[in-house]
mmCIF file of C-alpha atoms in Angstrom:
data_model
loop_
_atom_site.group_PDB
_atom_site.id
_atom_site.type_symbol
_atom_site.label_atom_id
_atom_site.label_comp_id
_atom_site.label_asym_id
_atom_site.label_seq_id
_atom_site.Cartn_x
_atom_site.Cartn_y
_atom_site.Cartn_z
ATOM 1 C CA MET A 11 14.417 -4.309 22.768
ATOM 2 C CA ASP A 12 10.772 -3.335 23.053
ATOM 3 C CA PRO A 13 9.309 -1.219 20.210
ATOM 4 C CA PRO A 14 8.720 2.475 20.933
ATOM 5 C CA ARG A 15 5.355 3.374 22.421
ATOM 6 C CA PRO A 16 3.039 5.003 19.859
ATOM 7 C CA GLN A 17 2.919 8.764 20.290
ATOM 8 C CA GLY A 18 0.085 11.209 19.660
ATOM 9 C CA ARG A 19 -3.631 10.981 19.202
ATOM 10 C CA HIS A 20 -3.237 9.216 15.841
ATOM 11 C CA PRO A 21 0.224 7.617 16.026
ATOM 12 C CA GLY A 22 2.218 7.016 12.872
ATOM 13 C CA TRP A 23 1.048 10.084 10.989
ATOM 14 C CA PRO A 24 2.503 12.027 9.292
ATOM 15 C CA ALA A 25 5.652 10.148 8.306
ATOM 16 C CA THR A 26 8.377 9.904 5.680
ATOM 17 C CA LEU A 27 10.097 6.535 5.386
ATOM 18 C CA GLY A 28 13.200 5.217 3.635
ATOM 19 C CA PRO A 29 14.897 5.101 1.324
ATOM 20 C CA LEU A 30 15.868 1.554 0.450
ATOM 21 C CA GLN A 31 18.063 0.711 -2.529
ATOM 22 C CA VAL A 32 16.569 -1.850 -4.920
ATOM 23 C CA PRO A 33 17.314 -2.596 -8.596
ATOM 24 C CA ALA A 34 14.822 0.070 -9.770
ATOM 25 C CA GLY A 35 16.413 2.805 -7.630
ATOM 26 C CA LEU A 36 15.959 4.467 -4.246
ATOM 27 C CA VAL A 37 12.502 3.679 -2.867
ATOM 28 C CA ALA A 38 10.939 5.949 -0.261
ATOM 29 C CA VAL A 39 7.391 6.611 0.909
ATOM 30 C CA ARG A 40 5.815 9.841 2.127
ATOM 31 C CA GLY A 41 2.453 11.437 2.613
ATOM 32 C CA PRO A 42 0.571 12.578 -0.510
ATOM 33 C CA ARG A 43 0.860 16.222 -1.512
ATOM 34 C CA LEU A 44 -1.452 18.436 -3.521
ATOM 35 C CA PHE A 45 1.127 18.970 -6.268
ATOM 36 C CA ASP A 46 1.411 15.193 -6.842
ATOM 37 C CA GLY A 47 -1.666 15.413 -9.071
ATOM 38 C CA GLY A 48 0.093 15.792 -12.406
ATOM 39 C CA ALA A 49 2.460 12.836 -11.981
ATOM 40 C CA TRP A 50 -0.265 10.709 -10.386
ATOM 41 C CA SER A 51 -2.678 11.321 -13.253
ATOM 42 C CA ARG A 52 -0.089 10.700 -15.995
ATOM 43 C CA ILE A 53 0.825 7.326 -14.533
ATOM 44 C CA ARG A 54 -2.762 6.270 -13.847
ATOM 45 C CA LEU A 55 -3.977 7.191 -17.337
ATOM 46 C CA ARG A 56 -0.985 5.563 -19.013
ATOM 47 C CA ASP A 57 -1.240 2.364 -16.969
ATOM 48 C CA ARG A 58 -4.991 1.796 -17.220
ATOM 49 C CA GLU A 59 -4.603 -1.701 -18.694
ATOM 50 C CA HIS A 60 -2.140 -2.634 -15.968
ATOM 51 C CA LEU A 61 -4.215 -1.264 -13.066
ATOM 52 C CA GLU A 62 -7.940 -1.324 -13.818
ATOM 53 C CA ARG A 63 -8.423 -5.098 -13.772
ATOM 54 C CA TRP A 64 -7.268 -5.292 -10.140
ATOM 55 C CA GLU A 65 -8.987 -2.250 -8.645
ATOM 56 C CA PRO A 66 -12.478 -1.932 -7.125
ATOM 57 C CA THR A 67 -15.262 -0.874 -9.460
ATOM 58 C CA ALA A 68 -16.125 2.811 -9.030
ATOM 59 C CA PRO A 69 -18.572 5.267 -10.598
ATOM 60 C CA GLY A 70 -17.537 7.239 -13.664
ATOM 61 C CA THR A 71 -14.993 6.567 -16.376
ATOM 62 C CA TRP A 72 -11.343 5.730 -15.771
ATOM 63 C CA GLU A 73 -10.381 8.992 -17.458
ATOM 64 C CA ASP A 74 -12.587 11.043 -15.144
ATOM 65 C CA ARG A 75 -11.517 9.251 -11.960
ATOM 66 C CA ASN A 76 -7.838 9.601 -12.772
ATOM 67 C CA ALA A 77 -7.711 13.038 -14.355
ATOM 68 C CA MET A 78 -5.480 15.605 -12.685
ATOM 69 C CA LEU A 79 -8.610 17.472 -11.565
ATOM 70 C CA ALA A 80 -9.697 14.372 -9.609
ATOM 71 C CA TRP A 81 -6.565 14.413 -7.438
ATOM 72 C CA PRO A 82 -7.354 17.379 -5.144
ATOM 73 C CA GLY A 83 -10.522 15.651 -3.927
ATOM 74 C CA GLN A 84 -8.689 12.374 -3.315
ATOM 75 C CA TRP A 85 -5.812 14.145 -1.606
ATOM 76 C CA SER A 86 -8.172 16.073 0.659
ATOM 77 C CA SER A 87 -10.121 12.933 1.554
ATOM 78 C CA LEU A 88 -6.966 10.936 2.334
ATOM 79 C CA ARG A 89 -5.601 13.751 4.478
ATOM 80 C CA ALA A 90 -8.870 14.041 6.398
ATOM 81 C CA LEU A 91 -8.997 10.289 7.065
ATOM 82 C CA ALA A 92 -5.356 10.333 8.198
ATOM 83 C CA ARG A 93 -6.037 13.185 10.610
ATOM 84 C CA ARG A 94 -8.924 11.188 12.073
ATOM 85 C CA GLY A 95 -6.663 8.160 12.570
ATOM 86 C CA MET A 96 -8.590 5.982 10.130
ATOM 87 C CA THR A 97 -5.916 5.549 7.451
ATOM 88 C CA LEU A 98 -2.209 5.997 6.734
ATOM 89 C CA PRO A 99 -1.894 7.092 3.079
ATOM 90 C CA PHE A 100 1.482 7.171 1.339
ATOM 91 C CA VAL A 101 2.861 7.741 -2.131
ATOM 92 C CA ILE A 102 5.840 5.736 -3.361
ATOM 93 C CA THR A 103 8.804 7.526 -4.901
ATOM 94 C CA VAL A 104 11.668 6.026 -6.886
ATOM 95 C CA ASP A 105 14.697 8.297 -7.128
ATOM 96 C CA GLY A 106 12.425 11.101 -5.950
ATOM 97 C CA GLN A 107 9.752 10.578 -8.629
ATOM 98 C CA LEU A 108 6.218 9.415 -7.847
ATOM 99 C CA ALA A 109 5.794 5.750 -8.799
ATOM 100 C CA GLY A 110 2.747 4.424 -6.909
ATOM 101 C CA GLN A 111 0.813 4.421 -3.669
ATOM 102 C CA VAL A 112 0.543 2.386 -0.465
ATOM 103 C CA THR A 113 -2.518 2.861 1.715
ATOM 104 C CA VAL A 114 -3.196 1.426 5.166
ATOM 105 C CA GLY A 115 -6.923 1.571 5.841
ATOM 106 C CA ASN A 116 -9.676 0.557 8.242
ATOM 107 C CA ILE A 117 -7.385 1.129 11.218
ATOM 108 C CA ILE A 118 -8.989 -0.318 14.342
ATOM 109 C CA ARG A 119 -7.333 0.060 17.700
ATOM 110 C CA GLY A 120 -8.343 -1.222 21.117
ATOM 111 C CA SER A 121 -8.068 -4.979 21.513
ATOM 112 C CA LEU A 122 -7.717 -5.578 17.734
ATOM 113 C CA CYS A 123 -5.018 -3.125 16.554
ATOM 114 C CA SER A 124 -5.477 -4.164 12.948
ATOM 115 C CA ALA A 125 -5.668 -2.657 9.456
ATOM 116 C CA TRP A 126 -5.451 -3.601 5.788
ATOM 117 C CA VAL A 127 -2.787 -2.581 3.279
ATOM 118 C CA GLY A 128 -3.253 -1.958 -0.435
ATOM 119 C CA TYR A 129 -0.768 -0.788 -3.058
ATOM 120 C CA TRP A 130 -0.063 -0.184 -6.724
ATOM 121 C CA VAL A 131 3.105 0.664 -8.621
ATOM 122 C CA ALA A 132 3.732 2.158 -12.044
ATOM 123 C CA SER A 133 4.322 -0.282 -14.891
ATOM 124 C CA HIS A 134 7.836 1.001 -15.638
ATOM 125 C CA VAL A 135 9.152 -0.087 -12.206
ATOM 126 C CA ILE A 136 7.497 -3.510 -12.012
ATOM 127 C CA GLY A 137 10.073 -6.206 -11.359
ATOM 128 C CA GLY A 138 12.530 -3.752 -9.848
ATOM 129 C CA GLY A 139 11.773 -4.495 -6.198
ATOM 130 C CA VAL A 140 9.722 -1.334 -5.650
ATOM 131 C CA ALA A 141 6.507 -2.855 -4.291
ATOM 132 C CA PRO A 142 8.202 -5.121 -1.702
ATOM 133 C CA ALA A 143 10.443 -2.265 -0.512
ATOM 134 C CA ALA A 144 7.547 0.182 -0.176
ATOM 135 C CA VAL A 145 5.173 -2.233 1.539
ATOM 136 C CA ALA A 146 7.910 -3.456 3.894
ATOM 137 C CA GLN A 147 8.693 0.073 5.046
ATOM 138 C CA VAL A 148 5.031 0.912 5.591
ATOM 139 C CA VAL A 149 4.165 -2.296 7.468
ATOM 140 C CA ASP A 150 7.213 -1.940 9.721
ATOM 141 C CA HIS A 151 6.069 1.614 10.442
ATOM 142 C CA CYS A 152 2.603 0.295 11.300
ATOM 143 C CA PHE A 153 4.038 -2.213 13.748
ATOM 144 C CA MET A 154 6.505 0.176 15.346
ATOM 145 C CA MET A 155 5.398 3.801 15.340
ATOM 146 C CA ALA A 156 1.677 3.297 14.669
ATOM 147 C CA GLY A 157 1.326 0.569 17.302
ATOM 148 C CA LEU A 158 -0.637 -1.923 15.178
ATOM 149 C CA HIS A 159 -0.454 -5.682 15.664
ATOM 150 C CA ARG A 160 -1.872 -7.210 12.484
ATOM 151 C CA ILE A 161 -1.931 -6.145 8.817
ATOM 152 C CA GLU A 162 -4.121 -7.884 6.232
ATOM 153 C CA ALA A 163 -4.064 -7.828 2.443
ATOM 154 C CA THR A 164 -6.707 -9.204 0.086
ATOM 155 C CA VAL A 165 -5.643 -10.198 -3.421
ATOM 156 C CA ARG A 166 -7.394 -11.871 -6.327
ATOM 157 C CA PRO A 167 -5.952 -15.375 -6.870
ATOM 158 C CA GLU A 168 -5.171 -14.407 -10.481
ATOM 159 C CA ASN A 169 -2.911 -11.546 -9.377
ATOM 160 C CA LYS A 170 0.253 -13.608 -9.166
ATOM 161 C CA ALA A 171 2.592 -10.612 -9.098
ATOM 162 C CA SER A 172 0.929 -9.113 -6.023
ATOM 163 C CA LEU A 173 0.852 -12.478 -4.284
ATOM 164 C CA ARG A 174 4.599 -12.848 -4.864
ATOM 165 C CA VAL A 175 5.197 -9.452 -3.267
ATOM 166 C CA LEU A 176 3.334 -10.451 -0.108
ATOM 167 C CA GLU A 177 4.910 -13.902 0.079
ATOM 168 C CA LYS A 178 8.412 -12.377 -0.151
ATOM 169 C CA LEU A 179 7.562 -10.226 2.847
ATOM 170 C CA GLY A 180 6.291 -13.064 5.029
ATOM 171 C CA PHE A 181 2.522 -12.636 4.705
ATOM 172 C CA ARG A 182 0.742 -15.954 5.210
ATOM 173 C CA GLU A 183 -2.364 -17.092 3.355
ATOM 174 C CA GLU A 184 -5.328 -17.450 5.711
ATOM 175 C CA GLY A 185 -8.274 -18.247 3.462
ATOM 176 C CA LEU A 186 -10.466 -17.372 0.503
ATOM 177 C CA PHE A 187 -13.190 -14.723 0.614
ATOM 178 C CA ARG A 188 -15.887 -15.715 -1.867
ATOM 179 C CA ARG A 189 -17.272 -12.930 -4.094
ATOM 180 C CA TYR A 190 -15.606 -10.475 -1.733
ATOM 181 C CA LEU A 191 -15.177 -7.304 -3.760
ATOM 182 C CA ASP A 192 -16.620 -5.748 -6.923
ATOM 183 C CA VAL A 193 -13.597 -5.496 -9.215
ATOM 184 C CA ALA A 194 -13.646 -4.740 -12.940
ATOM 185 C CA GLY A 195 -17.434 -5.000 -13.020
ATOM 186 C CA GLY A 196 -17.947 -8.281 -11.156
ATOM 187 C CA TRP A 197 -17.870 -9.801 -7.665
ATOM 188 C CA ARG A 198 -14.467 -11.469 -7.357
ATOM 189 C CA ASP A 199 -12.981 -14.017 -4.975
ATOM 190 C CA HIS A 200 -10.004 -12.737 -2.972
ATOM 191 C CA LEU A 201 -7.328 -14.510 -0.984
ATOM 192 C CA CYS A 202 -6.745 -13.121 2.502
ATOM 193 C CA LEU A 203 -3.121 -12.854 3.619
ATOM 194 C CA ALA A 204 -1.893 -11.417 6.895
ATOM 195 C CA VAL A 205 1.159 -10.757 9.016
ATOM 196 C CA THR A 206 1.468 -9.958 12.715
ATOM 197 C CA THR A 207 4.298 -8.513 14.743
ATOM 198 C CA GLU A 208 5.175 -11.982 16.074
ATOM 199 C CA ASP A 209 5.628 -13.305 12.512
ATOM 200 C CA VAL A 210 8.454 -10.878 11.684
ATOM 201 C CA PRO A 211 10.430 -10.073 14.845
ATOM 202 C CA ASP A 212 13.225 -8.519 12.761
ATOM 203 C CA GLY A 213 10.817 -6.539 10.584
ATOM 204 C CA LEU A 214 9.867 -6.831 6.933
ATOM 205 C CA VAL A 215 12.695 -4.548 5.858
ATOM 206 C CA GLY A 216 15.055 -6.791 7.799
ATOM 207 C CA ARG A 217 13.721 -9.743 5.833
ATOM 208 C CA LEU A 218 14.432 -7.996 2.513
ATOM 209 C CA LEU A 219 17.934 -7.063 3.657
ATOM 210 C CA ALA A 220 18.679 -10.597 4.833
ATOM 211 C CA ASP A 221 17.471 -12.030 1.513
ATOM 212 C CA GLY A 222 19.620 -9.614 -0.470
ATOM 213 C CA ARG A 223 16.570 -7.982 -2.090
ATOM 214 C CA ALA A 224 17.383 -4.502 -0.804
ATOM 215 C CA THR A 225 20.166 -2.519 0.822
ATOM 216 C CA ILE A 226 20.320 0.582 2.981
ATOM 217 C CA PRO A 227 22.093 3.344 1.037
ATOM 218 C CA ARG A 228 25.207 4.782 2.604
#
């Protein structure tokens, strides 16, 4: 059966997806909300050691960038980009509680129909199947409702956990970008991985279900 035709000026937004049952709990994704700031900041400040080494270098201190007062500006910017069709921003919830983010950015339509995906999850749910479940739901949404054809992800070769997430979902390695992104104060090499609609005819969620890594709650 052919996928549904994308609807609207900026298809795929807004959206609420899931849930999927994984060992950590019920994983769903939804658009960010203004009142997410408190939970977002608590996790980001607590998990600095876990997160900072993999994220792009940015002005200011970690504390300032991830304080609760920093969230309204980020939320407003993400919402504006989503309304312009340039990004699809989501937060990850586990059993209804915020536990990370998945962002689809640099959406290009026309003859390319491509974007990149980035994600992070809280340290207390690592290893519980949260990242694969969240990314799978978002990428399937990109291919179906948002009408995209190709999704890329760039990951530092040292980030073995993130590479395992993408490999479980069927992303293929396509090459190495030398000194690609300023991360943790230096220009770092990144592996480029990608998946297209033809690679996963049954969807990424279908792949997780078939592998026994997730179930659909009754």
